[in-house]
PDB file of C-alpha atoms in Angstrom:
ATOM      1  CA  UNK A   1     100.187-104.677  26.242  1.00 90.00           C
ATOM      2  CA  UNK A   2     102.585-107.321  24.272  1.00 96.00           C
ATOM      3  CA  UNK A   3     105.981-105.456  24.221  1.00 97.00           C
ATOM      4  CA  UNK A   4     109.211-106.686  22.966  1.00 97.00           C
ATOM      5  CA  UNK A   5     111.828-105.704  25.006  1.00 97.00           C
ATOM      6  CA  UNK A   6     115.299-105.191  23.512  1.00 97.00           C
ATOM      7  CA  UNK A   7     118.275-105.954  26.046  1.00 96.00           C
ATOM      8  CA  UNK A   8     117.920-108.005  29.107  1.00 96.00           C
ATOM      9  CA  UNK A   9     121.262-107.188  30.280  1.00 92.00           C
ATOM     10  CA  UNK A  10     122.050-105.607  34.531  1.00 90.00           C
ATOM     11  CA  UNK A  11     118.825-102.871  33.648  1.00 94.00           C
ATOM     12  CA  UNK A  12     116.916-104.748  31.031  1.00 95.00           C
ATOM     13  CA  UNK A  13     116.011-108.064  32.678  1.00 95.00           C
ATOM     14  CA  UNK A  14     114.790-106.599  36.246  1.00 96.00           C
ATOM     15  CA  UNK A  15     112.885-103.676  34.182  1.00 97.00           C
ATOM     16  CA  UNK A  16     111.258-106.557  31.617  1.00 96.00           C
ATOM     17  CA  UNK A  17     110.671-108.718  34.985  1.00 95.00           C
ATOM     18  CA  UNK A  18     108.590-105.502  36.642  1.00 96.00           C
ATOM     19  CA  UNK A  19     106.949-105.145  33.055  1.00 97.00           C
ATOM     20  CA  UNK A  20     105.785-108.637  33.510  1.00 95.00           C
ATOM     21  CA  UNK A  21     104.546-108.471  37.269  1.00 95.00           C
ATOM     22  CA  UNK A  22     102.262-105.507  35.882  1.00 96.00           C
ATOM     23  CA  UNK A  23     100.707-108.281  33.411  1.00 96.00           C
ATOM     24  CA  UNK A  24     101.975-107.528  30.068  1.00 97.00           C
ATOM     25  CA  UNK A  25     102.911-109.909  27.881  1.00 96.00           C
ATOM     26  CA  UNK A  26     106.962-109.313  27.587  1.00 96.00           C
ATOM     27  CA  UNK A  27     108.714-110.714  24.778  1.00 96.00           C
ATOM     28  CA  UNK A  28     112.897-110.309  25.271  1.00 96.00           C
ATOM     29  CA  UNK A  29     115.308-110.286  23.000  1.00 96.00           C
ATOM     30  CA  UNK A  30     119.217-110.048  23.449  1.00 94.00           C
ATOM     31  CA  UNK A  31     121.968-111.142  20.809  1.00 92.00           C
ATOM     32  CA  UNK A  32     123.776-112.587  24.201  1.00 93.00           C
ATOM     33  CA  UNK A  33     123.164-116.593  24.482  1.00 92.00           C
ATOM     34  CA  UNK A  34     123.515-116.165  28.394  1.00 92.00           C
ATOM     35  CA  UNK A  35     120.880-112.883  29.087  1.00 93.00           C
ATOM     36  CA  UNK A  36     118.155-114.891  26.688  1.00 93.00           C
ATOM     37  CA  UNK A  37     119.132-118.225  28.919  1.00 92.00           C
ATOM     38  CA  UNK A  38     118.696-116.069  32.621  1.00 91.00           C
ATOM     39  CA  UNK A  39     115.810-114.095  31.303  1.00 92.00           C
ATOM     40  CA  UNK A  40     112.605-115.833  32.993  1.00 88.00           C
ATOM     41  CA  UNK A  41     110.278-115.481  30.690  1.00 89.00           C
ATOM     42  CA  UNK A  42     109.706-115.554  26.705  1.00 93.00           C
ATOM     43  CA  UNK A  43     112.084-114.692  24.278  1.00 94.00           C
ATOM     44  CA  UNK A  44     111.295-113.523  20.789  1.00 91.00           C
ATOM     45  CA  UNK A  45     112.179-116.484  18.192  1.00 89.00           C
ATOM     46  CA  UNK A  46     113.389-114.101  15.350  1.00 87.00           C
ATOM     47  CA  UNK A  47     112.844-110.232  14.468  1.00 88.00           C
ATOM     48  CA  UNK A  48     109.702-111.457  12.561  1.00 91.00           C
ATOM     49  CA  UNK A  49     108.239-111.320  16.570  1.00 92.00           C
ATOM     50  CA  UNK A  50     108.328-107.895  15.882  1.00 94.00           C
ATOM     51  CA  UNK A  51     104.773-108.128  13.920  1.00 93.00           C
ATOM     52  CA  UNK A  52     103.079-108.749  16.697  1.00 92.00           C
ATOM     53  CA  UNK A  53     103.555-106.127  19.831  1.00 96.00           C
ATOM     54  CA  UNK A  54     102.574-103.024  20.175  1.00 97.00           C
ATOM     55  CA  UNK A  55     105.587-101.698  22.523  1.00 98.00           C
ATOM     56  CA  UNK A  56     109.632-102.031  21.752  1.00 98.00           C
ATOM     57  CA  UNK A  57     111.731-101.538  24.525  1.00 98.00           C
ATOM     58  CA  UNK A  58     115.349-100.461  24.173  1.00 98.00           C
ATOM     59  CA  UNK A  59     117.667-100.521  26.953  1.00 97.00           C
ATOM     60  CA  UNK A  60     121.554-101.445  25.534  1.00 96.00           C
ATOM     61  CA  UNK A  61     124.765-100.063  26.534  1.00 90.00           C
ATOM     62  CA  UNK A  62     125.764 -97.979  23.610  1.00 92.00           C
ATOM     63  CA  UNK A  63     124.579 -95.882  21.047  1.00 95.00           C
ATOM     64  CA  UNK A  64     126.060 -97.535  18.379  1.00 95.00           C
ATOM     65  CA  UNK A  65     124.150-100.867  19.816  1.00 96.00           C
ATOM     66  CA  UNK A  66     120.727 -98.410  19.745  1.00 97.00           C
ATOM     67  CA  UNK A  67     121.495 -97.483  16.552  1.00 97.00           C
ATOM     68  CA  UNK A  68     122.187-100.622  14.943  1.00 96.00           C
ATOM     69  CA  UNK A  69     118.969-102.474  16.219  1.00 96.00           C
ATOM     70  CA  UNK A  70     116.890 -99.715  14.866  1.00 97.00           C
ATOM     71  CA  UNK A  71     118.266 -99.525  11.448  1.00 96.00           C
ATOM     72  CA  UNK A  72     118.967-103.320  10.924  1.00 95.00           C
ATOM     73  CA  UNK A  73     115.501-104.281  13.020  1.00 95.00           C
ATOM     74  CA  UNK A  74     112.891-102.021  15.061  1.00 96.00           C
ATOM     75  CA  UNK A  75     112.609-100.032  11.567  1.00 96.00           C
ATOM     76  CA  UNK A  76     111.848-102.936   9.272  1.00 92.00           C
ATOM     77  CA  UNK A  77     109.912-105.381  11.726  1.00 92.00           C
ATOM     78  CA  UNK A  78     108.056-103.287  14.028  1.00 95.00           C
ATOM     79  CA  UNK A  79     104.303-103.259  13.317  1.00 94.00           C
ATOM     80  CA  UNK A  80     102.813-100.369  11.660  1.00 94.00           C
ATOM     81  CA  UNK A  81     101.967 -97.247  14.119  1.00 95.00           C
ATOM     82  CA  UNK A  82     103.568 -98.756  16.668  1.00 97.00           C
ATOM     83  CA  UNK A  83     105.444 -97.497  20.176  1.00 98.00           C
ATOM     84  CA  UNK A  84     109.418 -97.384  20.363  1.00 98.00           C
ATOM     85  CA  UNK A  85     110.906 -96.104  23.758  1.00 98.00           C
ATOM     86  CA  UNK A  86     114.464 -95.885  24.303  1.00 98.00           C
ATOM     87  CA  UNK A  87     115.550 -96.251  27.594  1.00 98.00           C
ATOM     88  CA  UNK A  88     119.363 -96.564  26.679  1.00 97.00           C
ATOM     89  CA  UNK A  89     121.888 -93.326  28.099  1.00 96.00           C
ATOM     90  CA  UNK A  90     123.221 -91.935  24.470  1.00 96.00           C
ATOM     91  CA  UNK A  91     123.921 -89.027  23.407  1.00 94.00           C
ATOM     92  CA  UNK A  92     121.523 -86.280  22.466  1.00 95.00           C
ATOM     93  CA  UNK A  93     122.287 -86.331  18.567  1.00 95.00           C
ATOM     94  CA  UNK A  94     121.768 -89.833  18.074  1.00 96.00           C
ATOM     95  CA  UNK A  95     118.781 -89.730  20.116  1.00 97.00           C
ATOM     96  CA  UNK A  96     116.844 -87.033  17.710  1.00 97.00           C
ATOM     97  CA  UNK A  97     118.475 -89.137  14.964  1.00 97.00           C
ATOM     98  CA  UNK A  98     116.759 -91.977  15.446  1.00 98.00           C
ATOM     99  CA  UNK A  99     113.834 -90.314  16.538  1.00 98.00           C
ATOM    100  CA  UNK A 100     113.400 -88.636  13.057  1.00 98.00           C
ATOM    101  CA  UNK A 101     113.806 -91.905  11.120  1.00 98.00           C
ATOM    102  CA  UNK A 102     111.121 -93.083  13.297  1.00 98.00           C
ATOM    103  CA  UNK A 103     108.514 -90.627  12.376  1.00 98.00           C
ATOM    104  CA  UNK A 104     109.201 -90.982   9.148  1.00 97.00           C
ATOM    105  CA  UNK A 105     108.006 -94.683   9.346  1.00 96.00           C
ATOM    106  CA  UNK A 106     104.984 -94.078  10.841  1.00 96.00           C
ATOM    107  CA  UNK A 107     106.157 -94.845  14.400  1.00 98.00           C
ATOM    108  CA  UNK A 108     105.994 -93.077  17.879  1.00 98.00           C
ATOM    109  CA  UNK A 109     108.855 -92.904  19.226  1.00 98.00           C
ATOM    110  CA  UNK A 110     110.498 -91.165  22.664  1.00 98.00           C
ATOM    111  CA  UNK A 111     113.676 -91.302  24.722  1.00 98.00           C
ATOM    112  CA  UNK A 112     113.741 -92.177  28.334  1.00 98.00           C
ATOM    113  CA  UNK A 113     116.790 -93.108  29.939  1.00 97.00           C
ATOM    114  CA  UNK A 114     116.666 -93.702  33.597  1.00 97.00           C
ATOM    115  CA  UNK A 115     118.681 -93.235  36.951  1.00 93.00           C
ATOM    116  CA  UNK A 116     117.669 -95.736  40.009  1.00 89.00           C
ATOM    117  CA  UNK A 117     119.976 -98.897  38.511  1.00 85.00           C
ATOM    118  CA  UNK A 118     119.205-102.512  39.085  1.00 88.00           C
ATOM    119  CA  UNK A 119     117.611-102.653  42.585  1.00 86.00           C
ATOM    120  CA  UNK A 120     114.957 -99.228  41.315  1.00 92.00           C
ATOM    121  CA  UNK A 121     114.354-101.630  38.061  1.00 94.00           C
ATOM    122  CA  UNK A 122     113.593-104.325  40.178  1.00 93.00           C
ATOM    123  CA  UNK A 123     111.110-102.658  42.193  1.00 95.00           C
ATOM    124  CA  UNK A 124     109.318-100.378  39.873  1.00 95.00           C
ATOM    125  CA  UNK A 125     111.268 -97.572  41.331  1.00 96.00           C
ATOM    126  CA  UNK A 126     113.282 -95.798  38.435  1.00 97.00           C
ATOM    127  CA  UNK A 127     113.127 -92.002  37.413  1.00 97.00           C
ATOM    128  CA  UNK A 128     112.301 -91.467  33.791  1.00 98.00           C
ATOM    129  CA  UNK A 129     114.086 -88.390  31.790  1.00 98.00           C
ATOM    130  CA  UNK A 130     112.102 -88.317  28.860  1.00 98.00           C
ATOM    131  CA  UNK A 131     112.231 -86.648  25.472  1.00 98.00           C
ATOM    132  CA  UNK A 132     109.399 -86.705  22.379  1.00 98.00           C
ATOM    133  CA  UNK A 133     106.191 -85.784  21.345  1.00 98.00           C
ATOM    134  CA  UNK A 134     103.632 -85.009  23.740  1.00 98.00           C
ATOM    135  CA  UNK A 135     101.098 -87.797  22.263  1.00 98.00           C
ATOM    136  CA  UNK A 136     103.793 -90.819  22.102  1.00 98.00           C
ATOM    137  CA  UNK A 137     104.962 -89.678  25.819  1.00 98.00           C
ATOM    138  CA  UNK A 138     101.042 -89.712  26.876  1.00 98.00           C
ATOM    139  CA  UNK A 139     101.043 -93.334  24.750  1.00 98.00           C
ATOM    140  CA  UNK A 140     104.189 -94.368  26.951  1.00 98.00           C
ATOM    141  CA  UNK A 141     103.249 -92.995  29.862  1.00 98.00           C
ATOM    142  CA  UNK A 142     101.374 -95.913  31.741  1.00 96.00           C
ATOM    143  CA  UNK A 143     104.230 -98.410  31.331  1.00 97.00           C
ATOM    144  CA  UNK A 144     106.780 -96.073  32.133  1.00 98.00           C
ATOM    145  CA  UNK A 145     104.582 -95.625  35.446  1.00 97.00           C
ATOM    146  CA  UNK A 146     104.961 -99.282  35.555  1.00 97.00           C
ATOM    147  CA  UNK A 147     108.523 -99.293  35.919  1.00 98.00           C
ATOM    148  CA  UNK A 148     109.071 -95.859  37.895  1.00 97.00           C
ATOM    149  CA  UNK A 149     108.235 -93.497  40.007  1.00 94.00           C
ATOM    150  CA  UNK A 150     109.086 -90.020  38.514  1.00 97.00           C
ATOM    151  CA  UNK A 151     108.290 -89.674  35.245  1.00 98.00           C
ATOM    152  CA  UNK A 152     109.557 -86.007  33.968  1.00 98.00           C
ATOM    153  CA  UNK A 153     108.581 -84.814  29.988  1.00 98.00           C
ATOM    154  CA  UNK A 154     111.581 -82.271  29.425  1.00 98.00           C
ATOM    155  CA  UNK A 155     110.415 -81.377  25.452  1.00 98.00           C
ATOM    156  CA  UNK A 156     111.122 -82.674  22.057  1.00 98.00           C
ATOM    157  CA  UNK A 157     113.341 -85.689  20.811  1.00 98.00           C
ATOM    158  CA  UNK A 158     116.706 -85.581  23.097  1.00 97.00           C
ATOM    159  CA  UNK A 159     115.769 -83.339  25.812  1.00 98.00           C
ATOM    160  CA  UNK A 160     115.548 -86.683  28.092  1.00 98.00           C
ATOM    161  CA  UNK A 161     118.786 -87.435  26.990  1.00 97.00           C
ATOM    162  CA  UNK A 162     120.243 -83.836  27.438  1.00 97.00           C
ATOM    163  CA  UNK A 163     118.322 -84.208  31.209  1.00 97.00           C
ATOM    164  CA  UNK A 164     119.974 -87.691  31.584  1.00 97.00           C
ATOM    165  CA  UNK A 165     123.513 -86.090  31.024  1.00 96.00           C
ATOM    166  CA  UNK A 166     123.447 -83.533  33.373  1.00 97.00           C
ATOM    167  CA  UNK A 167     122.383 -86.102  36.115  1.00 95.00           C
ATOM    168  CA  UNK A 168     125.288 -87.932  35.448  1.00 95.00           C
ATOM    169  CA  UNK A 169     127.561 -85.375  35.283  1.00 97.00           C
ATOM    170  CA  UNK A 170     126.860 -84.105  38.722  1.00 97.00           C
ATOM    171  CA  UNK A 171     126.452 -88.490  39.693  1.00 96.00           C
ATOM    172  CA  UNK A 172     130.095 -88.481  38.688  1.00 97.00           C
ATOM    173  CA  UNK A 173     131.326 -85.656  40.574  1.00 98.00           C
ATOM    174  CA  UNK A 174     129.620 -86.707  43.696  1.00 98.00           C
ATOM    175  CA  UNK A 175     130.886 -89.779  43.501  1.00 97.00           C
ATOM    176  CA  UNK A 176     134.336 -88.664  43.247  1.00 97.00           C
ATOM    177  CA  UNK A 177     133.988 -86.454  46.228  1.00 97.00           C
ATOM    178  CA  UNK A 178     132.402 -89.010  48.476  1.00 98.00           C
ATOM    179  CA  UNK A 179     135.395 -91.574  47.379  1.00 98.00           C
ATOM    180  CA  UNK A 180     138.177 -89.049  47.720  1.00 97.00           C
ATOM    181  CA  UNK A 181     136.596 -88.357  51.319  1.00 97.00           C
ATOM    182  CA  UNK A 182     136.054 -91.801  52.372  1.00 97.00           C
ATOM    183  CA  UNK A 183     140.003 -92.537  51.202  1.00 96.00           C
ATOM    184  CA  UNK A 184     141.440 -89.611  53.159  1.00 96.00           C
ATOM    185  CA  UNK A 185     139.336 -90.434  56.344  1.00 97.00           C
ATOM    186  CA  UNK A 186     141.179 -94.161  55.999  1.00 95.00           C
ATOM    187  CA  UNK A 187     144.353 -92.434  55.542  1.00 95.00           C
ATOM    188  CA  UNK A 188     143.802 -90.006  58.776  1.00 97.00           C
ATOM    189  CA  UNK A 189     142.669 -93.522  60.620  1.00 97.00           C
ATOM    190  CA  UNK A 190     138.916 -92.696  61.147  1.00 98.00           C
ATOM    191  CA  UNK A 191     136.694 -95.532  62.326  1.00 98.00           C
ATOM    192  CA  UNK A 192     134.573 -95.800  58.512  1.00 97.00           C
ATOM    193  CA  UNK A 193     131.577 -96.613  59.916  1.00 97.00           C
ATOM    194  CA  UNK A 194     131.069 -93.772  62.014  1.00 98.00           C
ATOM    195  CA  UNK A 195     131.982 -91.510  59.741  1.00 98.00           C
ATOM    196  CA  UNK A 196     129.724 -92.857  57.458  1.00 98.00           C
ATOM    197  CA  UNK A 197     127.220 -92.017  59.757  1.00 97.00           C
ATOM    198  CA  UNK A 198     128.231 -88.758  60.291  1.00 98.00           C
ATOM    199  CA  UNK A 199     127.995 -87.908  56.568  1.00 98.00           C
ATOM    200  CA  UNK A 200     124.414 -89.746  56.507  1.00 96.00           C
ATOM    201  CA  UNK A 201     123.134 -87.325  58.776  1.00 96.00           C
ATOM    202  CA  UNK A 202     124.917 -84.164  57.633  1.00 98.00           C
ATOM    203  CA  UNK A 203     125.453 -81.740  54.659  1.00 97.00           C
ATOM    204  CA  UNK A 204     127.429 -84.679  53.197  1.00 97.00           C
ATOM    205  CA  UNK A 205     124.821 -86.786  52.574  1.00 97.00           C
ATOM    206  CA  UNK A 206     123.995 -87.788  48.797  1.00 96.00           C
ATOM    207  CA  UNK A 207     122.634 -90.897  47.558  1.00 93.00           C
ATOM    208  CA  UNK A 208     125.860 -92.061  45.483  1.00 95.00           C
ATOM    209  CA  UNK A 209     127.011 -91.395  50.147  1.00 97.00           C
ATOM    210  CA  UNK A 210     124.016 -94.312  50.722  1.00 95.00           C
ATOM    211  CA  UNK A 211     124.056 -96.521  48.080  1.00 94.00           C
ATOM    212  CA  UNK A 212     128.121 -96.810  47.424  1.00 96.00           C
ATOM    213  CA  UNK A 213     129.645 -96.159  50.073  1.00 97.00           C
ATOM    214  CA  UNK A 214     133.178 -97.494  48.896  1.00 97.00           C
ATOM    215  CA  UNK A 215     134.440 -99.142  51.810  1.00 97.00           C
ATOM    216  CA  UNK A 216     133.496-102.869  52.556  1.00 97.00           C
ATOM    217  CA  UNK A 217     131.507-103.840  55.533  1.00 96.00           C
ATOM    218  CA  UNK A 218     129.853-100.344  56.115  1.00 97.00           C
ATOM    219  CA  UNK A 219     127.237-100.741  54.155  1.00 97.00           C
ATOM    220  CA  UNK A 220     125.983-104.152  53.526  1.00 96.00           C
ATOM    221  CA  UNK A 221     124.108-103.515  50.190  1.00 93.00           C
ATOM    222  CA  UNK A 222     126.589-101.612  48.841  1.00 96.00           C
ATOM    223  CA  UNK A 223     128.347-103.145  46.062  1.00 96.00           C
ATOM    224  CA  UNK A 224     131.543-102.613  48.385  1.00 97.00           C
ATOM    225  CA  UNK A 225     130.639-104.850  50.604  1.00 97.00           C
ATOM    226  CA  UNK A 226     130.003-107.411  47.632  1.00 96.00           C
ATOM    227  CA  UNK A 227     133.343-107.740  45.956  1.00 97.00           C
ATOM    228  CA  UNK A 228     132.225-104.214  44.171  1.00 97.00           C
ATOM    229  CA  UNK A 229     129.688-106.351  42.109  1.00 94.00           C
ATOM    230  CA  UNK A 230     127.962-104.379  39.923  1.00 90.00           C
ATOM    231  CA  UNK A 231     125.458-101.692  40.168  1.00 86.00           C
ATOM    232  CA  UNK A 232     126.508 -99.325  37.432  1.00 90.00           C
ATOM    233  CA  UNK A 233     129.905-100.793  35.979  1.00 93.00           C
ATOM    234  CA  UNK A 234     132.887 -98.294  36.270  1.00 96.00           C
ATOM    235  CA  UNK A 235     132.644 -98.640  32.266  1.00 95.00           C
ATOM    236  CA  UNK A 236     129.257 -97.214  31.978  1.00 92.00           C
ATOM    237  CA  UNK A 237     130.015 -94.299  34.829  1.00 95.00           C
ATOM    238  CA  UNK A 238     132.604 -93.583  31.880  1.00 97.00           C
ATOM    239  CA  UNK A 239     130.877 -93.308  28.961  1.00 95.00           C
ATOM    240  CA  UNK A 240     127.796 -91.387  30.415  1.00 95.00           C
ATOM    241  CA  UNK A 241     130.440 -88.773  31.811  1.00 97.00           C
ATOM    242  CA  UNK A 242     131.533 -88.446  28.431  1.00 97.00           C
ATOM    243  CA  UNK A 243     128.165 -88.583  26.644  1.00 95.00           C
ATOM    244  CA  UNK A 244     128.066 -84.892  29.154  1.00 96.00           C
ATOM    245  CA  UNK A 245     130.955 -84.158  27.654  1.00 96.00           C
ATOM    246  CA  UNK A 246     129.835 -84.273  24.225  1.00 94.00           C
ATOM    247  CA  UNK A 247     126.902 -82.526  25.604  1.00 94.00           C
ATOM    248  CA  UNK A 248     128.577 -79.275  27.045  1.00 96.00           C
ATOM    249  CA  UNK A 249     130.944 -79.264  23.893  1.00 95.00           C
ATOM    250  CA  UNK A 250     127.904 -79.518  21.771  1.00 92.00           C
ATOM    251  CA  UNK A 251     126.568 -76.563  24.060  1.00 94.00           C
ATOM    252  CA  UNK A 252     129.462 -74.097  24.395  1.00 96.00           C
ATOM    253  CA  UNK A 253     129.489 -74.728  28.308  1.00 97.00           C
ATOM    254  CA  UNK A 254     132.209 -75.602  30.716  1.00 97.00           C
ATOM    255  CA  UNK A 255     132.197 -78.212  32.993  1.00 98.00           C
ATOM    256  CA  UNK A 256     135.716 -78.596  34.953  1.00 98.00           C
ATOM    257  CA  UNK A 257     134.710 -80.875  37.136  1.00 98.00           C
ATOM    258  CA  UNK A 258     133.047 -82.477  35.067  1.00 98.00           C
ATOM    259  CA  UNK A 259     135.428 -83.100  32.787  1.00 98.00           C
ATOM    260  CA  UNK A 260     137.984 -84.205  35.470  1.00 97.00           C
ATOM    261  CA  UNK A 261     135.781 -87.017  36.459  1.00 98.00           C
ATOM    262  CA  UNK A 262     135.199 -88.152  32.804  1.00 98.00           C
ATOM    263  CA  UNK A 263     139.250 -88.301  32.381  1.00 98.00           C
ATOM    264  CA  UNK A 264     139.197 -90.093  35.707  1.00 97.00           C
ATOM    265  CA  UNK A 265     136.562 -92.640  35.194  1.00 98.00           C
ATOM    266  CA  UNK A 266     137.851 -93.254  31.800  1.00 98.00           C
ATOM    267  CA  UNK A 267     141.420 -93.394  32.853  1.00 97.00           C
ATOM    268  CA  UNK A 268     140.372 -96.598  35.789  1.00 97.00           C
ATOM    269  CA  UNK A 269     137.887 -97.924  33.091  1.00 97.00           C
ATOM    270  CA  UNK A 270     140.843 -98.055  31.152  1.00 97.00           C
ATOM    271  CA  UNK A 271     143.222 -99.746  33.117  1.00 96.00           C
ATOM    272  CA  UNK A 272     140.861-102.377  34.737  1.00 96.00           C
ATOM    273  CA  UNK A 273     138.298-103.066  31.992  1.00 96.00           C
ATOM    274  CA  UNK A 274     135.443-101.730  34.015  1.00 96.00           C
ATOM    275  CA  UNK A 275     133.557-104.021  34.777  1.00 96.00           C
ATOM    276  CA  UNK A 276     133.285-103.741  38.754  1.00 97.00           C
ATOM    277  CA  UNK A 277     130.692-101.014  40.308  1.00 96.00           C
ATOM    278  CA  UNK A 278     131.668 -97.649  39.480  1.00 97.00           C
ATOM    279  CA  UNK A 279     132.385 -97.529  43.763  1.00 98.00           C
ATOM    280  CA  UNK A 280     135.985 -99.706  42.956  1.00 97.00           C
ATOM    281  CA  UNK A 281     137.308 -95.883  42.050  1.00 97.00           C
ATOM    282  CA  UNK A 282     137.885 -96.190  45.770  1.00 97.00           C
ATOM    283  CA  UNK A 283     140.351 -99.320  45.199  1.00 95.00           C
ATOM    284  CA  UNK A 284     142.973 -96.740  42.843  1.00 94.00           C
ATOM    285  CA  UNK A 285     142.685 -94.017  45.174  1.00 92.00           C
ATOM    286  CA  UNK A 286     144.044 -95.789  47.599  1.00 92.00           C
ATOM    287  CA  UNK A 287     146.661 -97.868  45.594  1.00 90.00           C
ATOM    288  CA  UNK A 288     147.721 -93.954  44.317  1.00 85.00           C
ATOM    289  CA  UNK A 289     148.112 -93.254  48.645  1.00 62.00           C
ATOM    290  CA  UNK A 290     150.173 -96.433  48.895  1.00 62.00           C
ATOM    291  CA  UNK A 291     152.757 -95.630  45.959  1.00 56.00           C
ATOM    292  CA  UNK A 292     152.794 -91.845  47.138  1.00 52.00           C
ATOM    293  CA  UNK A 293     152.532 -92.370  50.498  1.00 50.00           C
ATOM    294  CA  UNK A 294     150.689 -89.189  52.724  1.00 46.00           C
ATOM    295  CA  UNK A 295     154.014 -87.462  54.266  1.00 43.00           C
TER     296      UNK A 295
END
């Protein structure tokens, strides 16, 4: 298939680069100078580009961003009848938003955020949360194969974006557990790495446990061990913790816990711009032991 693909940012470019190892003929596009320069293959001239594929890709950090390219471009440019697949995290109401002014163009069009990050976009291994019509996800369905492993229909417009924050929600919550453990084993002077293993092996064991573990030198493809490189930036942790927010307000359910780690996220986010791995939590945990002290 020819596809556009909109945003070749940390999940766009490996998941456009996977798109083009399965032989399609990927067009990217990205308002950012630098993501069109590191991109390795075509890039759209102009929106006029649009004419000519059958597929648009979304995959941008905020809704606002979604929302934007569909009303100023995918809606005017894309080529009649054709395919439009978000793979953004927004929230639900925007997602069935957009979804409507899509049918009403003539266009299929479905939701399908992901969880795997960068290394599961590089390798064709992502899960797919998907939301839409049961024809466009059937229409979407072999590319989204192409890029993933799992690919689960949960119902109409938003339902992969309602699916998407509830994974998140408990992502967050682990991941607060597993730094708040790792940060009171240093404190108590256990030896990380074999404690590490001893949560690998036992109930403790999670994948935020396997793929950011927050201490450096444990793991050596963590993003710890990296200078907390991103992986999922702190910022992004932030806002998809409050996209399930929005969610279980929009719901009538309560989340405490969920709610803590969306203050907390958005609190460090705050205060350090973000833009390391979501593991650097670790880094004000332990600055909070240092100014408290554990006595």
């Amino acid at each position: 298939m020819k596809i556009a693909f909109v945003g070749l940012g940390t999940m766009g470019r490996p998941m456009a680069r996977t798109l083009r190892a399965a032989d399609h003929d990927v067009l990217g596009m990205d308002i950012s100078s630098e993501m069109r320069q590191r991109f390795e293959g075509a890039i759209a001239p102009d929106a006029s580009a649009l004419h000519d594929v059958q597929v648009i890709m979304t995959m941008l950090p905020e809704a606002e961003h979604v929302s934007d390219v569909y009303r100023q471009t995918v809606l005017h440019g894309a080529s009649a009848g054709a395919l439009l697949i978000d793979c953004s995290t927004i929230d639900v109401e925007v997602a069935r938003t957009l979804n409507n002014l899509a049918l009403e163009k003539g266009f299929a069009q479905i939701d399908a955020p992901v969880s795997g990050g960068p290394e599961a976009a590089g390798s064709g291994g992502l899960s797919f949360m998907v939301g839409g019509d049961a024809d466009h996800v059937a229409r979407a369905r072999p590319l989204l194969e192409n890029l993933g492993k799992k690919i689960t229909h949960f119902g109409a417009a938003g339902s992969g974006q309602a699916a998407k924050a509830c994974h998140n929600m408990i992502c967050g919550i682990t991941a607060m557990a597993v730094f708040e453990g790792f940060a009171l084993a240093d404190a108590l002077k256990l030896d990380a790495t074999q404690f590490y293993e001893l949560c690998a092996g036992a109930a403790a064991q999670s994948w935020t446990l396997e793929n950011r573990c927050p201490i450096p030198g444990v793991v050596p493809a963590a993003p710890s061990s990296n200078g907390y490189a991103p992986g999922f930036a702190a910022r992004l942790m932030a806002k998809d913790l409050r996209l399930a927010q929005a969610a279980a307000e929009m719901s009538g359910q309560v989340t405490p816990f969920g709610a803590e780690a969306a203050r907390a996220f958005t609190r460090f986010s705050e205060a350090t711009g973000g833009d390391l791995d979501f593991s650097s939590y670790f880094t004000a945990l332990k600055q909070q032991t240092k100014t408290t002290g554990t006595d």
